[in-house]
Amino acid sequence: MAAGPPTWDRPHFIGVGGAGMSGIAKILSQRGTAVAGSDARESATVRALRELGARVAIGHEADHLAPDASCVVVSSAIRDTNPELAAARERGLPVLHRSEALAAVMEGRRALAIAGTHGKTTTTSMLAVALRTLGLEPGYAIGGDLDHPGSNAENGGGDLFVAEADESDRSFHRYAPEVAVILNAELDHHANYASIEEIYESFETFVGRVRDGGTLVINADHPGTRELVGRVAADTAARGVRVVTYGAAPDADARVLKVEPKGLTSEVTVSLAGQEIAFTVSVPGRHYAHNAVAALAAGAAVGVPADQLAAALSSYTGVARRLQLKGEAGGVRVIDSYAHHPTEMTADLEAVRDGAGDGRVLVVFQPHLFSRTKELGTEMGQALALADDSVVLDIYPAREDPIPGVTSRLIIDAALAHGAKAVPEPDMTAVARRIATMVAPGDLVLTMGAGDVTDLGPAILARLAQAG
């Protein structure tokens, strides 16, 4: 993609407010780089970057690209018609994908890269927080905020760097980690992958990028990752890459012995390297407990004592949009979930069901991407059958154009066919009012999806408070 060798003294980020882009821009700003960029709208993330000295323009115009820009960074969401991108190419500036920029900021550090179809953000956050708690000052880049806007990345002062490695567009092929973590391997991102075989091949390439003598931490329970273990066995053995498996399987190296739900937390017991270790995970659900064990195994692979790391993992208090408690009003808790794939939806609904006790679980679901809805709409509807009632919004398009005949109705019909209650709601402004008429004290409301459904949590809470 680059027109020439990049120089990093004056980079320009198109879409700098995005989760991945803003993290890299923050790290470079912390290093003293003169960062500039643009974004479609004002946000807390943009304001946090400006406080670090970055110059951020709102809107996309060719004039926003400064005359002295040294290179341009884009994500897969930026279209070729973007005027700033067109201007950069006209001027012959190097144009780099976000992953190339992240690879550059990781250079010279001991990198731990967390990949998988689901759970990347949570696991990366858990590991980063635990290492930070132990005073190791890791650098990190995460696809979500830990506790406030702009907390998705840090340059850090130590030699470790923890990064979320995105498989959606194969960009994780650009990283060369010392430790790679693969949480699961499942068909998703249908615009880029035509089959599960292509998914496997992509993850094999990622494993091939692990440094010789490094470590692969991989799920022992998931069918896709068990398949990968066999596929990469010859390569990892030839290059001295140690394979560490984790999970509930009897043959797992980091074996999960017990996950005990306790409201919206879990108590986890794991056996690793001859030690039996127990610790608390502050978010509910077996899948989050297993994410924590993956983080534990990864940290141990770079020499952090497992018992100390487990204690530090207990300090993790969650990440924005990953079963994040937004508040409580009128005896009703509102939780936000980023889940948008049926596997994630099922896991989060099962988790909050444990935490809801005798109360009902009501979901406000926003499908993400037309292509995903076309391929997985039936499975999404099946997942919603785990809720007591559901409100389904229109599809959030993100980077995609509409597909004829593909609407939220596909999901609603599937949900109804599986005995679920589900109703359409095309008007986002009407959701809070509708939910207020559906809930009772003790219930739990889950806003779910990867789009702007996350904005509804505060509105629902305000409506509930007003009704109370």
Short mmCIF file of N, CA and C in Angstrom, two decimals, residues 379-465:
data_model
loop_
_atom_site.label_atom_id
_atom_site.label_comp_id
_atom_site.label_asym_id
_atom_site.label_seq_id
_atom_site.Cartn_x
_atom_site.Cartn_y
_atom_site.Cartn_z
N GLU A 379 -28.81 -17.73 13.01
CA GLU A 379 -28.13 -18.06 14.26
C GLU A 379 -28.26 -16.92 15.28
N MET A 380 -28.28 -15.68 14.81
CA MET A 380 -28.50 -14.55 15.72
C MET A 380 -29.89 -14.65 16.37
N GLY A 381 -30.89 -15.00 15.56
CA GLY A 381 -32.23 -15.17 16.10
C GLY A 381 -32.29 -16.30 17.12
N GLN A 382 -31.58 -17.39 16.85
CA GLN A 382 -31.52 -18.49 17.82
C GLN A 382 -30.91 -18.02 19.14
N ALA A 383 -29.87 -17.21 19.06
CA ALA A 383 -29.21 -16.71 20.27
C ALA A 383 -30.18 -15.86 21.09
N LEU A 384 -31.00 -15.05 20.42
CA LEU A 384 -31.93 -14.18 21.14
C LEU A 384 -33.00 -14.98 21.89
N ALA A 385 -33.15 -16.25 21.54
CA ALA A 385 -34.10 -17.09 22.27
C ALA A 385 -33.67 -17.30 23.72
N LEU A 386 -32.43 -16.99 24.05
CA LEU A 386 -31.95 -17.10 25.42
C LEU A 386 -32.43 -15.95 26.30
N ALA A 387 -32.95 -14.89 25.67
CA ALA A 387 -33.47 -13.75 26.41
C ALA A 387 -34.97 -13.93 26.66
N ASP A 388 -35.49 -13.20 27.62
CA ASP A 388 -36.92 -13.26 27.89
C ASP A 388 -37.71 -12.39 26.90
N ASP A 389 -37.06 -11.36 26.39
CA ASP A 389 -37.72 -10.48 25.43
C ASP A 389 -36.62 -9.72 24.69
N SER A 390 -36.89 -9.35 23.43
CA SER A 390 -35.88 -8.67 22.63
C SER A 390 -36.50 -7.56 21.79
N VAL A 391 -35.75 -6.48 21.66
CA VAL A 391 -36.07 -5.41 20.73
C VAL A 391 -34.93 -5.38 19.71
N VAL A 392 -35.25 -5.48 18.43
CA VAL A 392 -34.23 -5.58 17.39
C VAL A 392 -34.24 -4.31 16.54
N LEU A 393 -33.08 -3.66 16.47
CA LEU A 393 -32.92 -2.42 15.71
C LEU A 393 -32.59 -2.73 14.25
N ASP A 394 -32.55 -1.69 13.44
CA ASP A 394 -32.10 -1.84 12.06
C ASP A 394 -30.62 -2.19 12.03
N ILE A 395 -30.17 -2.74 10.93
CA ILE A 395 -28.77 -3.15 10.77
C ILE A 395 -27.86 -1.93 10.77
N TYR A 396 -26.78 -2.01 11.54
CA TYR A 396 -25.75 -0.96 11.54
C TYR A 396 -24.81 -1.27 10.38
N PRO A 397 -24.71 -0.40 9.38
CA PRO A 397 -23.98 -0.76 8.16
C PRO A 397 -22.47 -0.69 8.28
N ALA A 398 -21.97 0.18 9.18
CA ALA A 398 -20.51 0.41 9.27
C ALA A 398 -19.97 0.74 7.89
N ARG A 399 -19.09 -0.09 7.38
CA ARG A 399 -18.40 0.20 6.11
C ARG A 399 -19.12 -0.36 4.89
N GLU A 400 -20.28 -1.02 5.08
CA GLU A 400 -20.91 -1.75 3.99
C GLU A 400 -22.09 -1.00 3.38
N ASP A 401 -22.35 -1.32 2.12
CA ASP A 401 -23.56 -0.86 1.45
C ASP A 401 -24.65 -1.91 1.67
N PRO A 402 -25.93 -1.49 1.62
CA PRO A 402 -27.03 -2.45 1.84
C PRO A 402 -27.00 -3.59 0.83
N ILE A 403 -27.52 -4.73 1.26
CA ILE A 403 -27.71 -5.90 0.39
C ILE A 403 -29.22 -6.09 0.22
N PRO A 404 -29.71 -6.11 -1.00
CA PRO A 404 -31.16 -6.24 -1.21
C PRO A 404 -31.74 -7.45 -0.46
N GLY A 405 -32.82 -7.20 0.25
CA GLY A 405 -33.50 -8.28 0.95
C GLY A 405 -32.94 -8.61 2.31
N VAL A 406 -31.82 -8.02 2.70
CA VAL A 406 -31.20 -8.32 3.99
C VAL A 406 -31.56 -7.22 4.98
N THR A 407 -32.42 -7.55 5.92
CA THR A 407 -32.86 -6.62 6.96
C THR A 407 -32.90 -7.34 8.30
N SER A 408 -33.21 -6.59 9.34
CA SER A 408 -33.34 -7.17 10.68
C SER A 408 -34.48 -8.19 10.75
N ARG A 409 -35.36 -8.15 9.78
CA ARG A 409 -36.49 -9.10 9.79
C ARG A 409 -36.00 -10.54 9.75
N LEU A 410 -34.85 -10.78 9.13
CA LEU A 410 -34.29 -12.14 9.07
C LEU A 410 -34.05 -12.66 10.48
N ILE A 411 -33.54 -11.79 11.34
CA ILE A 411 -33.24 -12.18 12.72
C ILE A 411 -34.51 -12.35 13.53
N ILE A 412 -35.43 -11.41 13.37
CA ILE A 412 -36.68 -11.47 14.13
C ILE A 412 -37.46 -12.74 13.79
N ASP A 413 -37.55 -13.06 12.50
CA ASP A 413 -38.29 -14.27 12.10
C ASP A 413 -37.63 -15.52 12.67
N ALA A 414 -36.30 -15.55 12.68
CA ALA A 414 -35.60 -16.70 13.23
C ALA A 414 -35.82 -16.80 14.73
N ALA A 415 -35.82 -15.65 15.41
CA ALA A 415 -36.05 -15.65 16.85
C ALA A 415 -37.45 -16.17 17.17
N LEU A 416 -38.44 -15.69 16.44
CA LEU A 416 -39.81 -16.12 16.67
C LEU A 416 -39.97 -17.62 16.39
N ALA A 417 -39.26 -18.11 15.38
CA ALA A 417 -39.33 -19.53 15.04
C ALA A 417 -38.74 -20.42 16.13
N HIS A 418 -37.88 -19.83 16.95
CA HIS A 418 -37.26 -20.59 18.04
C HIS A 418 -37.90 -20.26 19.39
N GLY A 419 -39.12 -19.72 19.35
CA GLY A 419 -39.86 -19.50 20.57
C GLY A 419 -39.51 -18.25 21.32
N ALA A 420 -38.73 -17.36 20.70
CA ALA A 420 -38.33 -16.13 21.38
C ALA A 420 -39.38 -15.04 21.18
N LYS A 421 -39.35 -14.05 22.06
CA LYS A 421 -40.11 -12.84 21.88
C LYS A 421 -39.18 -11.81 21.25
N ALA A 422 -39.56 -11.24 20.14
CA ALA A 422 -38.71 -10.26 19.47
C ALA A 422 -39.58 -9.32 18.65
N VAL A 423 -39.32 -8.03 18.77
CA VAL A 423 -40.08 -7.03 18.03
C VAL A 423 -39.11 -6.07 17.35
N PRO A 424 -39.46 -5.54 16.19
CA PRO A 424 -38.59 -4.56 15.52
C PRO A 424 -38.77 -3.18 16.12
N GLU A 425 -37.73 -2.38 16.08
CA GLU A 425 -37.82 -0.98 16.48
C GLU A 425 -36.85 -0.17 15.62
N PRO A 426 -37.34 0.41 14.53
CA PRO A 426 -36.46 1.18 13.64
C PRO A 426 -36.07 2.54 14.18
N ASP A 427 -36.77 3.01 15.21
CA ASP A 427 -36.54 4.35 15.75
C ASP A 427 -35.70 4.26 17.03
N MET A 428 -34.43 4.62 16.93
CA MET A 428 -33.54 4.55 18.10
C MET A 428 -34.06 5.41 19.25
N THR A 429 -34.69 6.53 18.93
CA THR A 429 -35.15 7.44 19.99
C THR A 429 -36.33 6.88 20.77
N ALA A 430 -36.96 5.85 20.24
CA ALA A 430 -38.13 5.27 20.92
C ALA A 430 -37.76 4.11 21.83
N VAL A 431 -36.50 3.66 21.78
CA VAL A 431 -36.12 2.44 22.51
C VAL A 431 -36.26 2.61 24.01
N ALA A 432 -35.75 3.71 24.56
CA ALA A 432 -35.78 3.90 26.01
C ALA A 432 -37.21 3.89 26.53
N ARG A 433 -38.09 4.55 25.80
CA ARG A 433 -39.50 4.60 26.21
C ARG A 433 -40.12 3.19 26.16
N ARG A 434 -39.80 2.44 25.10
CA ARG A 434 -40.35 1.09 24.96
C ARG A 434 -39.84 0.18 26.07
N ILE A 435 -38.54 0.24 26.36
CA ILE A 435 -37.97 -0.62 27.40
C ILE A 435 -38.57 -0.30 28.76
N ALA A 436 -38.81 0.98 29.03
CA ALA A 436 -39.37 1.37 30.33
C ALA A 436 -40.74 0.75 30.57
N THR A 437 -41.46 0.46 29.48
CA THR A 437 -42.79 -0.16 29.63
C THR A 437 -42.70 -1.67 29.76
N MET A 438 -41.52 -2.24 29.51
CA MET A 438 -41.38 -3.70 29.49
C MET A 438 -40.76 -4.27 30.76
N VAL A 439 -39.99 -3.45 31.50
CA VAL A 439 -39.20 -3.99 32.60
C VAL A 439 -39.90 -3.86 33.94
N ALA A 440 -39.37 -4.62 34.90
CA ALA A 440 -39.83 -4.54 36.29
C ALA A 440 -38.59 -4.62 37.17
N PRO A 441 -38.67 -4.15 38.42
CA PRO A 441 -37.52 -4.23 39.33
C PRO A 441 -36.96 -5.66 39.40
N GLY A 442 -35.65 -5.76 39.35
CA GLY A 442 -34.98 -7.05 39.35
C GLY A 442 -34.58 -7.53 37.98
N ASP A 443 -35.13 -6.89 36.92
CA ASP A 443 -34.77 -7.27 35.56
C ASP A 443 -33.40 -6.73 35.18
N LEU A 444 -32.88 -7.26 34.08
CA LEU A 444 -31.59 -6.83 33.55
C LEU A 444 -31.76 -6.54 32.07
N VAL A 445 -31.31 -5.36 31.63
CA VAL A 445 -31.39 -4.96 30.22
C VAL A 445 -29.99 -5.02 29.62
N LEU A 446 -29.88 -5.68 28.47
CA LEU A 446 -28.60 -5.82 27.78
C LEU A 446 -28.68 -5.12 26.44
N THR A 447 -27.91 -4.03 26.26
CA THR A 447 -27.78 -3.42 24.94
C THR A 447 -26.64 -4.15 24.23
N MET A 448 -26.92 -4.67 23.05
CA MET A 448 -25.98 -5.62 22.43
C MET A 448 -25.74 -5.28 20.96
N GLY A 449 -24.47 -5.25 20.57
CA GLY A 449 -24.10 -5.01 19.18
C GLY A 449 -22.84 -4.18 19.09
N ALA A 450 -22.24 -4.14 17.90
CA ALA A 450 -20.97 -3.44 17.71
C ALA A 450 -21.15 -2.02 17.17
N GLY A 451 -22.39 -1.57 17.00
CA GLY A 451 -22.63 -0.24 16.47
C GLY A 451 -22.96 0.78 17.54
N ASP A 452 -23.82 1.75 17.20
CA ASP A 452 -24.11 2.83 18.15
C ASP A 452 -25.22 2.48 19.13
N VAL A 453 -25.61 1.21 19.20
CA VAL A 453 -26.54 0.77 20.24
C VAL A 453 -25.98 1.06 21.63
N THR A 454 -24.66 1.14 21.73
CA THR A 454 -24.03 1.44 23.02
C THR A 454 -24.49 2.77 23.60
N ASP A 455 -24.94 3.69 22.73
CA ASP A 455 -25.37 5.01 23.19
C ASP A 455 -26.72 4.96 23.93
N LEU A 456 -27.42 3.84 23.83
CA LEU A 456 -28.76 3.77 24.40
C LEU A 456 -28.77 3.51 25.90
N GLY A 457 -27.68 2.97 26.45
CA GLY A 457 -27.64 2.67 27.88
C GLY A 457 -28.00 3.85 28.77
N PRO A 458 -27.31 4.98 28.62
CA PRO A 458 -27.64 6.15 29.45
C PRO A 458 -29.07 6.63 29.25
N ALA A 459 -29.57 6.58 28.03
CA ALA A 459 -30.95 7.01 27.76
C ALA A 459 -31.95 6.10 28.45
N ILE A 460 -31.70 4.81 28.44
CA ILE A 460 -32.59 3.86 29.12
C ILE A 460 -32.58 4.10 30.63
N LEU A 461 -31.38 4.30 31.16
CA LEU A 461 -31.28 4.56 32.61
C LEU A 461 -32.01 5.86 33.00
N ALA A 462 -31.86 6.87 32.19
CA ALA A 462 -32.53 8.14 32.48
C ALA A 462 -34.04 7.97 32.45
N ARG A 463 -34.53 7.20 31.48
CA ARG A 463 -35.98 6.98 31.37
C ARG A 463 -36.50 6.17 32.58
N LEU A 464 -35.72 5.17 32.99
CA LEU A 464 -36.11 4.36 34.13
C LEU A 464 -36.13 5.19 35.42
N ALA A 465 -35.13 6.07 35.55
CA ALA A 465 -35.09 6.94 36.73
C ALA A 465 -36.28 7.88 36.76
#
